[in-house]
CSV table of C-alpha atoms in Angstrom, one decimal:
chain,number,residue,atom,x,y,z
A,1,MET,CA,77.4,98.7,96.7
A,2,HIS,CA,80.2,96.9,98.6
A,3,TRP,CA,81.1,99.1,101.5
A,4,ASP,CA,81.3,96.3,103.9
A,5,ILE,CA,84.6,95.2,102.0
A,6,VAL,CA,86.0,98.6,102.5
A,7,TRP,CA,85.2,98.5,106.0
A,8,ASN,CA,86.6,95.0,106.6
A,9,ASN,CA,89.8,96.1,104.9
A,10,PHE,CA,90.1,99.6,106.6
A,11,GLY,CA,92.8,98.7,108.8
A,12,TYR,CA,94.8,97.4,105.9
A,13,PHE,CA,94.5,100.7,104.1
A,14,LEU,CA,95.9,102.5,107.4
A,15,VAL,CA,98.7,100.2,108.2
A,16,GLY,CA,99.0,97.7,105.5
A,17,ALA,CA,100.2,94.1,106.0
A,18,TYR,CA,102.7,93.4,108.7
A,19,PRO,CA,104.2,90.3,107.0
A,20,GLU,CA,105.1,92.6,104.0
A,21,GLY,CA,106.8,95.1,106.1
A,22,PRO,CA,106.7,97.1,109.3
A,23,LEU,CA,104.3,99.5,107.8
A,24,GLY,CA,102.0,100.1,105.0
A,25,GLY,CA,99.1,101.9,103.6
A,26,LEU,CA,98.4,105.4,104.9
A,27,ALA,CA,101.0,105.2,107.5
A,28,MET,CA,103.8,104.6,105.0
A,29,SER,CA,102.4,107.4,102.8
A,30,ILE,CA,102.3,109.8,105.7
A,31,LEU,CA,106.0,108.7,106.7
A,32,LEU,CA,107.2,109.2,103.2
A,33,ALA,CA,105.5,112.7,102.9
A,34,LEU,CA,106.9,113.8,106.4
A,35,GLY,CA,110.5,112.6,105.6
A,36,GLY,CA,110.3,113.9,102.1
A,37,ILE,CA,109.1,117.4,103.6
A,38,PHE,CA,111.7,117.6,106.1
A,39,GLY,CA,114.6,116.6,103.8
A,40,ALA,CA,113.4,118.6,100.9
A,41,PHE,CA,113.0,121.7,103.0
A,42,TRP,CA,116.6,121.8,104.3
A,43,LEU,CA,118.2,120.6,101.1
A,44,GLY,CA,116.2,123.1,99.1
A,45,LEU,CA,117.0,125.9,101.5
A,46,ILE,CA,120.8,125.1,101.0
A,47,ILE,CA,120.4,124.8,97.3
A,48,GLY,CA,118.3,128.1,97.0
A,49,LEU,CA,120.9,130.0,98.9
A,50,MET,CA,123.7,128.8,96.6
A,51,ARG,CA,121.7,129.8,93.6
A,52,LEU,CA,121.5,133.4,95.1
A,53,SER,CA,125.4,133.2,95.7
A,54,LYS,CA,127.5,135.5,93.7
A,55,ARG,CA,130.3,132.9,93.6
A,56,PRO,CA,130.2,130.9,90.3
A,57,TRP,CA,131.3,127.7,92.0
A,58,LEU,CA,128.3,127.8,94.2
A,59,LYS,CA,125.8,129.3,91.8
A,60,TYR,CA,126.2,127.3,88.8
A,61,PRO,CA,126.3,123.9,90.3
A,62,ALA,CA,123.0,124.8,92.1
A,63,LEU,CA,121.4,126.0,88.9
A,64,VAL,CA,122.4,122.9,87.0
A,65,TYR,CA,120.8,120.7,89.7
A,66,ILE,CA,117.6,122.7,89.7
A,67,GLU,CA,117.3,122.7,86.0
A,68,ILE,CA,118.1,119.1,85.5
A,69,VAL,CA,115.8,117.9,88.3
A,70,ARG,CA,113.0,120.3,87.4
A,71,GLY,CA,113.2,119.1,83.9
A,72,THR,CA,112.9,115.4,84.7
A,73,PRO,CA,109.5,113.7,85.7
A,74,LEU,CA,109.3,112.4,89.4
A,75,LEU,CA,108.7,108.9,88.1
A,76,MET,CA,112.1,108.9,86.2
A,77,VAL,CA,113.9,110.2,89.4
A,78,ILE,CA,112.4,107.2,91.2
A,79,PHE,CA,113.7,104.8,88.6
A,80,TRP,CA,117.2,106.5,88.7
A,81,PHE,CA,117.6,105.9,92.4
A,82,TYR,CA,115.9,102.4,92.5
A,83,PHE,CA,118.0,101.1,89.5
A,84,LEU,CA,121.1,103.1,89.8
A,85,ALA,CA,121.8,102.9,93.5
A,86,PRO,CA,122.8,99.1,93.3
A,87,ILE,CA,125.4,100.1,90.7
A,88,LEU,CA,126.8,103.1,92.4
A,89,LEU,CA,126.6,101.8,96.0
A,90,GLY,CA,127.3,98.2,95.4
A,91,HIS,CA,124.2,97.0,97.2
A,92,THR,CA,120.5,97.6,96.9
A,93,LEU,CA,118.5,100.1,98.8
A,94,PRO,CA,115.2,99.2,100.3
A,95,GLU,CA,112.2,100.4,98.0
A,96,ALA,CA,111.0,102.8,100.7
A,97,SER,CA,114.4,104.4,101.1
A,98,SER,CA,114.8,104.8,97.3
A,99,ALA,CA,111.4,106.4,97.1
A,100,LEU,CA,112.1,108.8,100.1
A,101,ILE,CA,115.5,109.9,98.6
A,102,SER,CA,113.7,110.7,95.2
A,103,PHE,CA,111.0,112.6,96.7
A,104,ILE,CA,113.5,114.7,98.6
A,105,VAL,CA,115.7,115.3,95.5
A,106,PHE,CA,112.8,116.2,93.2
A,107,THR,CA,111.1,118.5,95.7
A,108,SER,CA,114.1,120.2,96.9
A,109,ALA,CA,114.7,121.7,93.3
A,110,TYR,CA,111.2,123.4,93.5
A,111,ILE,CA,111.8,124.4,97.1
A,112,ALA,CA,115.2,126.0,96.1
A,113,GLU,CA,113.5,128.0,93.4
A,114,ILE,CA,110.9,129.2,96.0
A,115,VAL,CA,113.6,130.2,98.3
A,116,ARG,CA,115.4,132.2,95.6
A,117,ALA,CA,112.2,133.9,94.5
A,118,GLY,CA,111.1,134.8,98.2
A,119,VAL,CA,114.5,136.2,98.9
A,120,GLN,CA,114.6,138.2,95.7
A,121,SER,CA,111.1,139.7,96.4
A,122,LEU,CA,112.4,141.7,99.4
A,123,PRO,CA,113.7,145.1,98.9
A,124,LYS,CA,117.3,145.4,98.2
A,125,GLY,CA,117.5,148.0,100.9
A,126,GLN,CA,116.9,145.2,103.4
A,127,MET,CA,120.4,143.7,102.8
A,128,GLU,CA,122.1,147.1,102.4
A,129,ALA,CA,120.6,148.3,105.8
A,130,ALA,CA,121.8,144.9,107.4
A,131,ARG,CA,125.2,145.3,106.1
A,132,GLY,CA,125.3,149.0,107.3
A,133,THR,CA,124.7,147.8,110.8
A,134,GLY,CA,127.9,145.8,110.7
A,135,LEU,CA,126.7,142.4,109.9
A,136,ASN,CA,128.3,140.3,107.3
A,137,HIS,CA,126.5,138.7,104.3
A,138,PHE,CA,125.9,135.3,106.4
A,139,GLN,CA,124.7,137.2,109.4
A,140,ALA,CA,122.3,139.5,107.4
A,141,MET,CA,120.8,136.5,105.5
A,142,ARG,CA,120.4,134.6,108.6
A,143,TYR,CA,118.9,137.3,111.0
A,144,ILE,CA,117.3,139.8,108.6
A,145,ILE,CA,116.5,138.4,105.1
A,146,LEU,CA,115.4,134.6,105.7
A,147,PRO,CA,113.1,135.4,108.6
A,148,GLN,CA,111.1,137.8,106.6
A,149,ALA,CA,111.4,135.7,103.2
A,150,LEU,CA,110.4,132.3,104.9
A,151,ARG,CA,107.3,134.0,106.2
A,152,ASN,CA,106.3,135.1,102.7
A,153,MET,CA,107.2,131.7,101.2
A,154,ILE,CA,104.7,129.6,103.5
A,155,PRO,CA,101.9,129.4,100.9
A,156,SER,CA,104.2,128.2,98.2
A,157,PHE,CA,105.9,125.7,100.5
A,158,VAL,CA,102.5,124.3,101.6
A,159,ASN,CA,101.4,123.9,97.8
A,160,GLN,CA,104.7,122.0,97.2
A,161,PHE,CA,104.3,120.0,100.3
A,162,VAL,CA,100.7,118.9,99.3
A,163,SER,CA,101.8,117.9,95.8
A,164,LEU,CA,104.6,115.7,97.6
A,165,THR,CA,102.0,114.1,99.8
A,166,LYS,CA,100.0,113.0,96.7
A,167,ASP,CA,103.1,112.1,94.8
A,168,THR,CA,103.9,109.5,97.4
A,169,SER,CA,101.3,107.5,95.4
A,170,LEU,CA,104.2,106.9,92.8
A,171,ALA,CA,106.3,104.7,95.3
A,172,TYR,CA,103.7,102.1,94.3
A,173,ILE,CA,105.5,101.5,90.9
A,174,ILE,CA,108.7,100.0,92.7
A,175,GLY,CA,106.7,98.0,95.3
A,176,VAL,CA,106.4,100.2,98.3
A,177,ASN,CA,103.5,99.2,100.3
A,178,GLU,CA,101.9,102.8,100.6
A,179,LEU,CA,98.2,103.6,100.3
A,180,THR,CA,97.6,103.3,96.7
A,181,ARG,CA,99.3,99.8,96.6
A,182,ALA,CA,97.4,98.6,99.5
A,183,ALA,CA,94.3,99.6,97.8
A,184,THR,CA,95.2,97.9,94.6
A,185,GLN,CA,96.0,94.8,96.5
A,186,VAL,CA,92.6,94.8,98.2
A,187,ASN,CA,90.9,95.4,94.9
A,188,ASN,CA,92.8,92.6,93.2
A,189,ARG,CA,91.6,90.2,95.9
A,190,THR,CA,88.0,91.1,95.9
A,191,LEU,CA,87.4,92.4,92.2
A,192,VAL,CA,83.9,93.7,93.1
A,193,ALA,CA,84.3,97.1,94.8
A,194,PRO,CA,86.9,99.2,92.8
A,195,THR,CA,84.9,102.4,93.1
A,196,GLU,CA,84.2,102.2,96.9
A,197,ILE,CA,87.9,101.2,97.5
A,198,PHE,CA,89.5,104.0,95.4
A,199,LEU,CA,86.9,106.4,96.5
A,200,THR,CA,87.9,105.7,100.0
A,201,ILE,CA,91.7,106.2,99.4
A,202,ALA,CA,90.8,109.5,97.5
A,203,ILE,CA,89.1,110.7,100.8
A,204,LEU,CA,92.2,109.6,102.9
A,205,TYR,CA,94.5,111.6,100.7
A,206,PHE,CA,92.1,114.5,101.0
A,207,ILE,CA,92.1,114.4,104.9
A,208,VAL,CA,95.8,114.3,104.9
A,209,CYS,CA,96.3,117.3,102.5
A,210,TYR,CA,93.4,119.2,104.3
A,211,VAL,CA,95.1,118.7,107.6
A,212,LEU,CA,98.4,120.1,106.1
A,213,THR,CA,96.8,123.2,104.7
A,214,SER,CA,94.9,123.9,107.9
A,215,ILE,CA,98.0,123.7,109.9
A,216,SER,CA,99.7,126.1,107.3
A,217,ARG,CA,96.8,128.6,107.5
A,218,ARG,CA,97.1,128.5,111.4
A,219,LEU,CA,100.6,129.2,111.2
A,220,GLU,CA,100.3,132.1,108.7
A,221,LYS,CA,97.7,133.8,111.2
A,222,HIS,CA,100.1,133.2,114.0
A,223,LEU,CA,103.0,134.8,112.2
A,224,ALA,CA,100.7,137.7,110.9
A,225,ARG,CA,99.7,138.5,114.6
A,226,TYR,CA,103.5,138.2,115.6
A,227,GLN,CA,104.5,140.6,112.9
A,228,ALA,CA,101.6,143.1,113.7
A,229,ARG,CA,102.9,143.1,117.4
A,230,GLY,CA,106.3,143.6,116.2
A,231,ARG,CA,105.5,146.9,114.4
């Protein structure tokens, strides 16, 4: 076994090589995941609400967006933004930016469907009762429907965000120096410890995903207690 190689390169797994960029390794994977989660949540929320709209000019563009993105592999979405951005914008995007935009666009389509399902799972009487108090549709959605629906969506959101965290490894294909690429570079230099190297990055991915799911469980318990006190 060659665990000494893993130990000697552990810092490289965490932050990569500074000559190749400001960050790399696990730090870059976490930044991509956090940026993707934040962007995908808000974009998915907007598209999901558009999908629920009765106005065709809002509903159908959202439906087309969701169906196209969900029917396309994430790797192809990454290639779209990496190779088409220079044509559309007239200049190239950094690899990390292309990957981040791809993660946001791809995950937002799934978030939109989670939002749609979460809102539609509530009794229709909730909206009718809210409108009966004098609230308009936007106010009823903001103050009555979404707070209840989002609480129920937390497990689905977490599952999608954990998948996104693992999917950041695909940024390797366009040269982003994230955790998988850092491990591959170390393995290509040493050529004697692939099992130890890739087992180590698997453990690092597990730790990040476990922390994310643990935070979500605590959030669910906190919201459950808050809901119980409010009854």
